[in-house]
Tab-separated table of C-alpha atoms and ligand atoms in Angstrom:
chain	number	residue	atom	x	y	z
A	1	MET	CA	80.488	108.174	124.572
A	2	ILE	CA	83.882	107.754	122.990
A	3	SER	CA	84.516	107.475	119.258
A	4	VAL	CA	85.485	104.315	117.398
A	5	GLU	CA	89.059	105.626	116.973
A	6	GLU	CA	89.415	106.493	120.661
A	7	ALA	CA	88.159	103.042	121.602
A	8	GLN	CA	90.555	101.380	119.149
A	9	LYS	CA	93.454	103.375	120.560
A	10	THR	CA	92.521	102.592	124.180
A	11	ILE	CA	92.361	98.892	123.331
A	12	LEU	CA	95.419	98.642	121.078
A	13	ASP	CA	97.594	100.571	123.566
A	14	THR	CA	97.156	97.715	126.041
A	15	ILE	CA	98.071	94.942	123.602
A	16	ASP	CA	101.507	93.326	123.969
A	17	LEU	CA	103.301	91.224	121.391
A	18	MET	CA	103.104	87.487	121.825
A	19	ALA	CA	106.338	85.582	122.444
A	20	SER	CA	108.212	83.913	119.603
A	21	GLU	CA	108.223	80.238	118.690
A	22	LYS	CA	109.734	78.082	115.964
A	23	VAL	CA	107.562	76.147	113.547
A	24	LEU	CA	108.186	73.866	110.607
A	25	LEU	CA	108.197	75.778	107.324
A	26	SER	CA	105.245	73.700	106.120
A	27	LYS	CA	103.194	74.982	109.103
A	28	ALA	CA	104.147	78.642	108.743
A	29	LEU	CA	101.526	79.730	106.186
A	30	GLY	CA	99.468	82.653	107.546
A	31	ARG	CA	101.775	83.199	110.531
A	32	THR	CA	103.866	86.332	111.142
A	33	LEU	CA	107.663	86.249	111.174
A	34	SER	CA	109.121	87.176	114.544
A	35	GLY	CA	112.672	87.559	113.250
A	36	GLU	CA	114.607	88.460	110.120
A	37	ILE	CA	115.335	85.717	107.631
A	38	ILE	CA	118.937	85.905	106.442
A	39	SER	CA	120.162	83.793	103.551
A	40	PRO	CA	123.019	81.386	104.388
A	41	LEU	CA	123.699	80.824	100.696
A	42	ASN	CA	123.865	82.293	97.234
A	43	HIS	CA	121.059	81.648	94.811
A	44	PRO	CA	121.859	80.463	92.253
A	45	PRO	CA	124.873	78.823	93.910
A	46	TRP	CA	126.891	79.064	90.669
A	47	ASN	CA	126.532	80.818	87.323
A	48	THR	CA	123.728	78.919	85.624
A	49	SER	CA	122.273	78.715	82.171
A	50	ALA	CA	118.906	80.432	81.739
A	51	MET	CA	118.196	78.445	78.536
A	52	ASP	CA	118.591	75.061	76.942
A	53	GLY	CA	121.433	75.587	74.458
A	54	TYR	CA	125.229	75.752	74.122
A	55	ALA	CA	127.769	77.297	76.479
A	56	ILE	CA	130.483	78.967	74.417
A	57	ARG	CA	133.113	81.696	74.494
A	58	PHE	CA	131.232	84.710	73.139
A	59	SER	CA	134.285	85.820	71.172
A	60	ASP	CA	133.886	82.650	69.068
A	61	ALA	CA	130.537	83.820	67.702
A	62	LEU	CA	130.812	87.607	67.421
A	63	THR	CA	129.688	87.649	63.806
A	64	ALA	CA	127.798	84.355	63.481
A	65	SER	CA	124.675	84.446	61.319
A	66	LYS	CA	122.363	82.098	59.438
A	67	ALA	CA	124.256	82.850	56.214
A	68	SER	CA	127.641	82.353	57.803
A	69	PRO	CA	127.315	80.121	60.854
A	70	GLN	CA	130.111	79.451	63.314
A	71	THR	CA	131.020	75.800	63.760
A	72	LEU	CA	132.133	74.686	67.241
A	73	LYS	CA	133.158	71.309	68.625
A	74	ILE	CA	130.838	69.811	71.284
A	75	ILE	CA	133.004	68.653	74.204
A	76	GLU	CA	130.407	67.764	76.860
A	77	VAL	CA	126.681	67.585	77.656
A	78	ILE	CA	125.678	69.206	80.982
A	79	PRO	CA	122.214	68.350	82.308
A	80	ALA	CA	120.722	70.264	85.269
A	81	GLY	CA	122.021	68.619	88.429
A	82	LYS	CA	125.504	67.802	87.128
A	83	LEU	CA	128.702	69.813	87.553
A	84	PRO	CA	130.674	70.401	84.334
A	85	GLU	CA	133.853	68.377	83.971
A	86	LYS	CA	135.592	70.247	81.185
A	87	THR	CA	136.700	73.781	80.407
A	88	VAL	CA	135.342	75.317	77.216
A	89	GLY	CA	138.255	76.439	75.065
A	90	PRO	CA	138.353	78.457	71.822
A	91	GLY	CA	136.377	76.725	69.083
A	92	GLU	CA	134.509	74.595	71.627
A	93	ALA	CA	130.971	74.401	73.037
A	94	ALA	CA	129.235	72.438	75.836
A	95	LYS	CA	125.621	71.457	75.368
A	96	ILE	CA	123.816	72.751	78.452
A	97	MET	CA	120.309	72.572	79.956
A	98	THR	CA	118.404	75.305	81.825
A	99	GLY	CA	119.582	75.507	85.425
A	100	ALA	CA	122.873	73.661	84.846
A	101	PRO	CA	126.152	75.259	85.986
A	102	VAL	CA	128.004	77.161	83.248
A	103	PRO	CA	131.385	75.494	82.630
A	104	GLU	CA	134.734	77.221	83.096
A	105	GLY	CA	135.803	79.144	80.034
A	106	ALA	CA	132.260	79.771	78.732
A	107	ASP	CA	130.805	83.271	78.999
A	108	ALA	CA	127.637	83.097	76.875
A	109	ILE	CA	124.793	80.707	76.144
A	110	ILE	CA	123.330	80.310	72.655
A	111	LYS	CA	119.707	79.131	72.661
A	112	VAL	CA	119.203	75.710	71.107
A	113	GLU	CA	116.677	77.298	68.671
A	114	ASP	CA	119.534	79.362	67.190
A	115	THR	CA	121.702	76.335	66.440
A	116	ASP	CA	121.848	73.077	64.540
A	117	LYS	CA	123.671	70.005	65.727
A	118	ASP	CA	125.762	68.194	63.178
A	119	GLY	CA	127.361	65.066	64.678
A	120	GLU	CA	130.068	66.189	67.099
A	121	THR	CA	129.762	69.836	66.116
A	122	VAL	CA	127.207	72.590	66.443
A	123	LEU	CA	126.368	75.385	64.002
A	124	ILE	CA	125.746	78.748	65.684
A	125	TYR	CA	123.425	81.044	63.706
A	126	VAL	CA	123.366	84.207	65.843
A	127	PRO	CA	126.051	86.535	67.185
A	128	ALA	CA	126.813	86.240	70.895
A	129	GLU	CA	127.412	88.896	73.535
A	130	ASN	CA	129.280	88.526	76.783
A	131	GLY	CA	126.950	87.112	79.484
A	132	ASP	CA	124.058	86.127	77.197
A	133	TYR	CA	121.494	83.956	79.067
A	134	ILE	CA	123.738	83.429	82.082
A	135	ARG	CA	122.285	83.897	85.567
A	136	LEU	CA	125.123	84.979	87.783
A	137	LYS	CA	125.900	83.311	91.099
A	138	GLY	CA	123.959	85.107	93.891
A	139	GLU	CA	121.965	87.136	91.372
A	140	ALA	CA	118.578	86.204	92.899
A	141	ILE	CA	119.720	86.016	96.545
A	142	GLN	CA	123.084	86.995	98.001
A	143	GLU	CA	124.575	85.069	100.883
A	144	GLY	CA	124.103	87.139	104.074
A	145	ALA	CA	121.261	89.238	102.663
A	146	THR	CA	118.065	89.812	104.648
A	147	VAL	CA	115.397	88.267	102.465
A	148	LEU	CA	112.381	88.733	104.788
A	149	SER	CA	111.822	91.123	107.691
A	150	ARG	CA	110.182	90.649	111.062
A	151	GLY	CA	106.442	91.376	110.930
A	152	VAL	CA	105.935	89.913	107.459
A	153	LYS	CA	102.850	87.739	107.014
A	154	VAL	CA	103.874	84.419	105.515
A	155	ARG	CA	102.152	83.760	102.181
A	156	SER	CA	103.016	81.136	99.586
A	157	ALA	CA	105.719	83.396	98.073
A	158	GLU	CA	107.455	83.681	101.461
A	159	ILE	CA	107.238	79.889	101.932
A	160	ALA	CA	108.918	79.324	98.546
A	161	MET	CA	111.562	81.972	99.329
A	162	MET	CA	112.433	80.378	102.677
A	163	ALA	CA	112.556	76.906	101.092
A	164	SER	CA	114.931	78.226	98.417
A	165	ILE	CA	117.466	79.155	101.100
A	166	GLY	CA	117.013	76.006	103.159
A	167	LYS	CA	114.991	77.373	106.113
A	168	SER	CA	113.077	74.327	107.272
A	169	VAL	CA	112.232	75.850	110.677
A	170	VAL	CA	111.154	79.479	110.971
A	171	PRO	CA	110.569	81.952	113.833
A	172	VAL	CA	106.999	83.230	114.168
A	173	PHE	CA	104.939	84.974	116.817
A	174	GLN	CA	102.795	82.651	118.916
A	175	GLN	CA	99.090	82.648	118.148
A	176	PRO	CA	97.058	84.192	120.974
A	177	ARG	CA	94.687	81.819	122.770
A	178	VAL	CA	91.305	83.495	122.844
A	179	ALA	CA	88.707	82.264	125.343
A	180	ILE	CA	85.068	82.762	124.306
A	181	LEU	CA	82.173	82.795	126.765
A	182	SER	CA	78.551	83.277	125.724
A	183	THR	CA	76.128	84.535	128.337
A	184	GLY	CA	72.354	84.403	128.652
A	185	ASP	CA	69.665	82.281	130.331
A	186	GLU	CA	67.918	82.092	126.966
A	187	LEU	CA	70.810	80.335	125.210
A	188	ALA	CA	71.162	76.677	124.322
A	189	ASP	CA	74.041	75.021	122.506
A	190	LEU	CA	73.609	73.091	119.272
A	191	ASP	CA	74.059	69.695	120.877
A	192	GLU	CA	71.606	70.360	123.743
A	193	VAL	CA	68.009	69.245	123.987
A	194	ARG	CA	66.329	72.607	124.308
A	195	GLY	CA	63.026	73.897	125.581
A	196	PRO	CA	60.687	76.293	123.740
A	197	ASP	CA	62.104	79.213	125.755
A	198	LYS	CA	65.596	78.896	124.249
A	199	ILE	CA	67.463	80.347	121.281
A	200	LEU	CA	70.648	78.919	119.827
A	201	ASN	CA	74.058	80.230	120.826
A	202	SER	CA	75.121	81.597	117.452
A	203	ASN	CA	77.629	84.088	118.837
A	204	GLY	CA	79.779	81.356	120.368
A	205	TYR	CA	80.216	79.745	116.963
A	206	GLY	CA	80.540	82.996	115.016
A	207	LEU	CA	83.212	84.314	117.380
A	208	GLU	CA	85.100	81.022	117.306
A	209	ALA	CA	85.257	81.295	113.513
A	210	GLN	CA	86.288	84.971	113.649
A	211	VAL	CA	89.086	84.160	116.100
A	212	ARG	CA	90.357	81.458	113.793
A	213	GLU	CA	90.129	83.767	110.750
A	214	SER	CA	92.167	86.362	112.637
A	215	GLY	CA	94.929	83.874	113.444
A	216	GLY	CA	93.997	83.237	117.094
A	217	ILE	CA	93.376	79.880	118.753
A	218	PRO	CA	89.810	79.763	120.104
A	219	ILE	CA	89.053	78.207	123.482
A	220	THR	CA	85.314	77.769	123.893
A	221	LEU	CA	83.946	78.106	127.412
A	222	GLY	CA	80.306	77.458	126.522
A	223	ILE	CA	77.385	79.347	128.015
A	224	ALA	CA	77.123	81.116	131.371
A	225	LYS	CA	73.755	81.780	132.983
A	226	ASP	CA	72.780	85.347	133.827
A	227	SER	CA	73.747	84.821	137.455
A	228	LYS	CA	76.701	86.409	139.176
A	229	GLU	CA	77.884	83.063	140.538
A	230	ASP	CA	77.884	81.242	137.212
A	231	LEU	CA	79.430	84.241	135.440
A	232	LYS	CA	82.163	84.459	138.059
A	233	GLU	CA	83.037	80.810	137.755
A	234	LYS	CA	83.088	80.693	133.953
A	235	ILE	CA	84.840	84.062	133.497
A	236	ALA	CA	87.519	83.050	136.001
A	237	ALA	CA	88.190	79.959	133.868
A	238	GLY	CA	88.806	82.215	130.855
A	239	LEU	CA	91.244	84.552	132.539
A	240	SER	CA	94.182	82.232	131.938
A	241	ALA	CA	93.900	82.664	128.158
A	242	ASP	CA	95.695	85.498	126.307
A	243	PHE	CA	92.387	87.194	125.406
A	244	LEU	CA	88.915	86.790	126.873
A	245	LEU	CA	85.754	87.504	124.879
A	246	ILE	CA	82.391	87.560	126.640
A	247	SER	CA	79.292	87.972	124.538
A	248	GLY	CA	76.100	89.474	125.954
A	249	GLY	CA	75.255	90.838	129.373
A	250	VAL	CA	76.933	94.236	128.916
A	251	SER	CA	73.831	96.344	128.235
A	252	MET	CA	71.433	98.061	130.615
A	253	GLY	CA	69.141	95.089	131.351
A	254	ASP	CA	68.297	93.859	134.849
A	255	TYR	CA	70.397	90.726	134.283
A	256	ASP	CA	73.419	92.319	132.605
A	257	PHE	CA	75.973	91.484	135.293
A	258	VAL	CA	79.117	91.015	133.208
A	259	ILE	CA	80.812	94.331	134.019
A	260	GLU	CA	80.045	94.026	137.737
A	261	VAL	CA	81.454	90.495	137.810
A	262	LEU	CA	84.564	91.491	135.838
A	263	GLU	CA	85.271	94.268	138.345
A	264	ALA	CA	84.743	91.869	141.236
A	265	LEU	CA	87.340	89.563	139.654
A	266	GLY	CA	89.860	92.413	139.548
A	267	VAL	CA	89.510	93.451	135.904
A	268	THR	CA	90.205	97.177	135.368
A	269	MET	CA	87.443	98.429	133.082
A	270	ARG	CA	88.843	100.890	130.508
A	271	LEU	CA	85.851	101.677	128.373
A	272	TRP	CA	82.141	101.045	128.075
A	273	LYS	CA	79.949	102.270	125.218
A	274	VAL	CA	81.240	103.483	121.880
A	275	ALA	CA	79.514	105.925	119.517
A	276	MET	CA	78.783	103.322	116.867
A	277	LYS	CA	75.891	101.378	115.410
A	278	PRO	CA	75.617	98.497	115.786
A	279	GLY	CA	77.779	97.701	118.816
A	280	LYS	CA	77.268	100.599	121.224
A	281	PRO	CA	77.454	98.616	124.506
A	282	LEU	CA	81.039	97.381	123.889
A	283	ALA	CA	83.039	97.084	127.118
A	284	PHE	CA	86.777	96.571	127.489
A	285	GLY	CA	89.101	96.043	130.410
A	286	THR	CA	92.363	94.400	131.413
A	287	LEU	CA	93.447	92.010	134.115
A	288	SER	CA	97.208	92.343	134.542
A	289	ASP	CA	97.627	93.256	130.858
A	290	ARG	CA	95.278	90.546	129.630
A	291	PRO	CA	92.600	92.092	127.404
A	292	VAL	CA	88.980	91.314	128.278
A	293	PHE	CA	86.218	92.251	125.835
A	294	GLY	CA	82.532	92.501	126.692
A	295	LEU	CA	80.835	92.229	123.323
A	296	PRO	CA	77.167	93.122	122.862
A	297	GLY	CA	74.896	90.067	122.581
A	298	ASN	CA	73.009	90.852	119.420
A	299	PRO	CA	74.515	88.577	116.775
A	300	VAL	CA	75.431	91.331	114.309
A	301	SER	CA	76.739	93.640	117.039
A	302	SER	CA	78.940	90.816	118.296
A	303	MET	CA	80.471	90.241	114.869
A	304	VAL	CA	80.829	93.958	114.029
A	305	THR	CA	82.549	94.815	117.303
A	306	PHE	CA	84.838	91.815	116.865
A	307	GLU	CA	85.793	93.169	113.425
A	308	GLN	CA	86.482	96.706	114.626
A	309	PHE	CA	88.199	96.004	117.953
A	310	VAL	CA	89.094	92.369	118.608
A	311	ARG	CA	90.545	91.484	115.206
A	312	PRO	CA	93.005	94.409	115.172
A	313	ALA	CA	94.024	93.504	118.732
A	314	ILE	CA	94.671	89.853	117.806
A	315	LEU	CA	96.649	90.971	114.742
A	316	LYS	CA	98.728	93.367	116.833
A	317	ALA	CA	99.501	90.654	119.406
A	318	SER	CA	100.445	88.336	116.524
A	319	GLY	CA	103.047	90.833	115.297
A	320	ARG	CA	101.300	92.108	112.183
A	321	ASP	CA	101.835	95.660	110.871
A	322	GLN	CA	98.555	96.058	109.058
A	323	LEU	CA	95.793	95.819	111.647
A	324	PHE	CA	92.798	97.129	109.764
A	325	ARG	CA	90.736	95.947	106.825
A	326	PRO	CA	91.315	97.828	103.579
A	327	LEU	CA	89.229	100.975	103.132
A	328	ILE	CA	88.060	101.873	99.640
A	329	THR	CA	85.885	104.609	98.191
A	330	ALA	CA	82.769	103.457	96.332
A	331	THR	CA	79.817	105.086	94.598
A	332	LEU	CA	76.573	104.666	96.506
A	333	GLU	CA	73.739	103.153	94.435
A	334	GLU	CA	70.791	104.262	96.611
A	335	ASP	CA	69.673	106.957	99.068
A	336	LEU	CA	70.417	106.070	102.699
A	337	ARG	CA	69.032	107.432	105.943
A	338	LYS	CA	70.826	107.236	109.273
A	339	ARG	CA	70.502	108.801	112.691
A	340	PRO	CA	73.166	111.380	113.420
A	341	GLY	CA	75.502	110.966	116.393
A	342	ARG	CA	77.001	107.524	115.918
A	343	ARG	CA	79.334	105.996	113.311
A	344	GLN	CA	77.318	103.458	111.395
A	345	PHE	CA	78.746	100.240	109.976
A	346	MET	CA	76.160	99.325	107.382
A	347	ARG	CA	76.228	95.805	105.942
A	348	ALA	CA	76.829	96.204	102.238
A	349	ILE	CA	77.737	94.584	98.983
A	350	VAL	CA	80.533	96.057	96.867
A	351	SER	CA	80.730	95.240	93.178
A	352	ILE	CA	83.113	96.316	90.438
A	353	GLU	CA	81.541	97.752	87.303
A	354	ASN	CA	83.723	99.081	84.489
A	355	GLY	CA	86.626	99.093	86.908
A	356	GLU	CA	84.775	101.240	89.487
A	357	TYR	CA	83.625	100.253	92.965
A	358	ARG	CA	79.882	100.495	93.564
A	359	VAL	CA	78.110	99.796	96.843
A	360	ARG	CA	74.606	99.160	98.137
A	361	SER	CA	73.076	98.008	101.404
A	362	THR	CA	72.259	94.304	101.868
A	363	GLY	CA	68.902	95.139	103.438
A	364	VAL	CA	67.453	95.249	106.952
A	365	GLN	CA	70.101	96.627	109.308
A	366	ASP	CA	68.579	95.484	112.620
A	367	SER	CA	71.383	94.073	114.782
A	368	ALA	CA	69.579	90.761	115.219
A	369	VAL	CA	69.377	90.123	111.455
A	370	LEU	CA	72.325	87.961	110.437
A	371	MET	CA	71.048	87.505	106.874
A	372	SER	CA	72.195	90.977	105.846
A	373	LEU	CA	75.663	90.103	107.164
A	374	VAL	CA	75.634	86.821	105.251
A	375	LYS	CA	74.934	88.754	102.041
A	376	ALA	CA	77.591	91.393	102.762
A	377	ASN	CA	81.209	91.583	101.633
A	378	ALA	CA	81.811	94.997	103.205
A	379	PHE	CA	80.692	97.609	105.699
A	380	MET	CA	79.808	101.095	104.551
A	381	VAL	CA	81.415	103.395	107.103
A	382	LEU	CA	78.965	106.249	107.568
A	383	SER	CA	80.232	109.209	109.539
A	384	GLU	CA	78.680	110.361	112.800
A	385	GLU	CA	77.370	113.584	111.234
A	386	GLY	CA	74.453	113.864	108.827
A	387	ASP	CA	71.308	111.851	108.298
A	388	LEU	CA	70.787	111.568	104.535
A	389	ILE	CA	73.308	110.226	102.057
A	390	LYS	CA	72.311	110.520	98.413
A	391	SER	CA	72.649	107.986	95.646
A	392	GLY	CA	75.780	108.773	93.596
A	393	GLU	CA	77.778	110.043	96.581
A	394	ARG	CA	81.263	108.615	97.058
A	395	ILE	CA	81.504	106.917	100.428
A	396	LYS	CA	84.060	105.077	102.539
A	397	VAL	CA	83.748	101.294	102.617
A	398	GLN	CA	85.599	98.702	104.662
A	399	MET	CA	86.189	95.518	102.653
A	400	LEU	CA	85.665	92.180	104.400
A	401	SER	CA	86.215	89.927	101.377
A	402	GLU	CA	86.572	90.211	97.603
A	403	PRO	CA	84.154	92.478	95.722
A	404	THR	CA	81.721	90.806	93.349
A	405	VAL	CA	82.353	91.319	89.641
B	1	AMP	P1	72.342	91.015	125.664
B	1	AMP	O1	73.487	91.801	125.143
B	1	AMP	O2	72.753	89.933	126.609
B	1	AMP	O3	71.288	91.911	126.223
B	1	AMP	O4	71.704	90.293	124.418
B	1	AMP	C1	71.125	91.047	123.373
B	1	AMP	C2	70.402	90.151	122.425
B	1	AMP	O5	71.310	89.243	121.825
B	1	AMP	C3	69.325	89.275	123.053
B	1	AMP	O6	68.232	89.203	122.166
B	1	AMP	C4	70.001	87.943	123.193
B	1	AMP	O7	69.096	86.893	123.200
B	1	AMP	C5	70.893	87.908	121.995
B	1	AMP	N1	72.056	87.086	122.278
B	1	AMP	C6	72.878	87.222	123.325
B	1	AMP	N2	73.863	86.305	123.300
B	1	AMP	C7	73.643	85.564	122.179
B	1	AMP	C8	74.301	84.455	121.618
B	1	AMP	N3	75.381	83.915	122.189
B	1	AMP	N4	73.832	83.939	120.465
B	1	AMP	C9	72.729	84.482	119.882
B	1	AMP	N5	72.061	85.528	120.379
B	1	AMP	C10	72.493	86.063	121.529
B	2	MG	MG1	71.863	88.657	127.816
């Protein structure tokens, strides 16, 4: 059996980048930039005031103080959104608001708090220095500068940055379309009338949500029976998507036909079985570069193998640099037993106490028990070697969402 890392490498090596497309800035949140963003303008576009106050010539107020204020003549009021009309000469000041362009002649701003207005004049109570409270043209962003690189995930800060330089349409990688097929004679869908011999198709829904969380576009193909004919027909329908996920039917049972059918359809199988728990029966192949995953049917195994193998593959295709969940080190709060030989991903809850990460299991680890996944915000990553891990040991943990506090 191959290791988790070998399996990840085998899979990721086959993954190509999606093509580029342009989207409206307002639709770009969560997407990945497929090109550099270069600023066509300076920001601010002119020297602007960083304060509400008075634009003056600093040499007019070198020694101003409360005891001996400097009196200047007010020649203009400049609100934000208006260009100045006059030049500030010696002995003169322009009243100016935050964000307004600094008038010609002025080289310092005095905060309004450090002044008093007296009719047409202003009293300056503090000494000025050259450049006080002036934001220089292009200080935040220079025309021609690369403000964002290819591969960056667009968050709200990137949206605001692109808006500030007028990018209303932005280049991003396309989102992979991910077809999802559930298999099993025992399965019924939520909207079906079902007999007493059926269980509900939870994997189909869980995988659809995981695909969406990973930035893919799910295409649901429903349920295939455990017959070669039905599998062939439904799998063939999924082979036009960018990714195909099949859940169930990849183990050693008498009706596990998925791998046989994939091979019959021309899929080159590249791996089957990984030294991990849960998730051992994972299968992976390609059909002319299109990745095809055979995920184990047990609900937890399906979600865990998606996390370890499918999510990084979707992220890579979407152009992202960081493919894996963050790994932290946490202090174990209980003794744990495991069987040696396979990497174990144990459902766990991480909390922060006095600034330190602590971790404990969320209970029964059977791969059919979704409740312990519902309670989890992390997986403990227990190495292949060893069988007993003692309370107090520092262990590796993969974070799935925020720790509890
Ligand atoms: P399999 O991998 O097909 O042998 O399935 C292993 C176990 O997972 C069996 O108990 C199945 O009933 C269950 N299972 C398979 N597919 C699903 C599914 N889509 N939703 C919920 N349980 C499933
Ligand atoms: Mg099955």
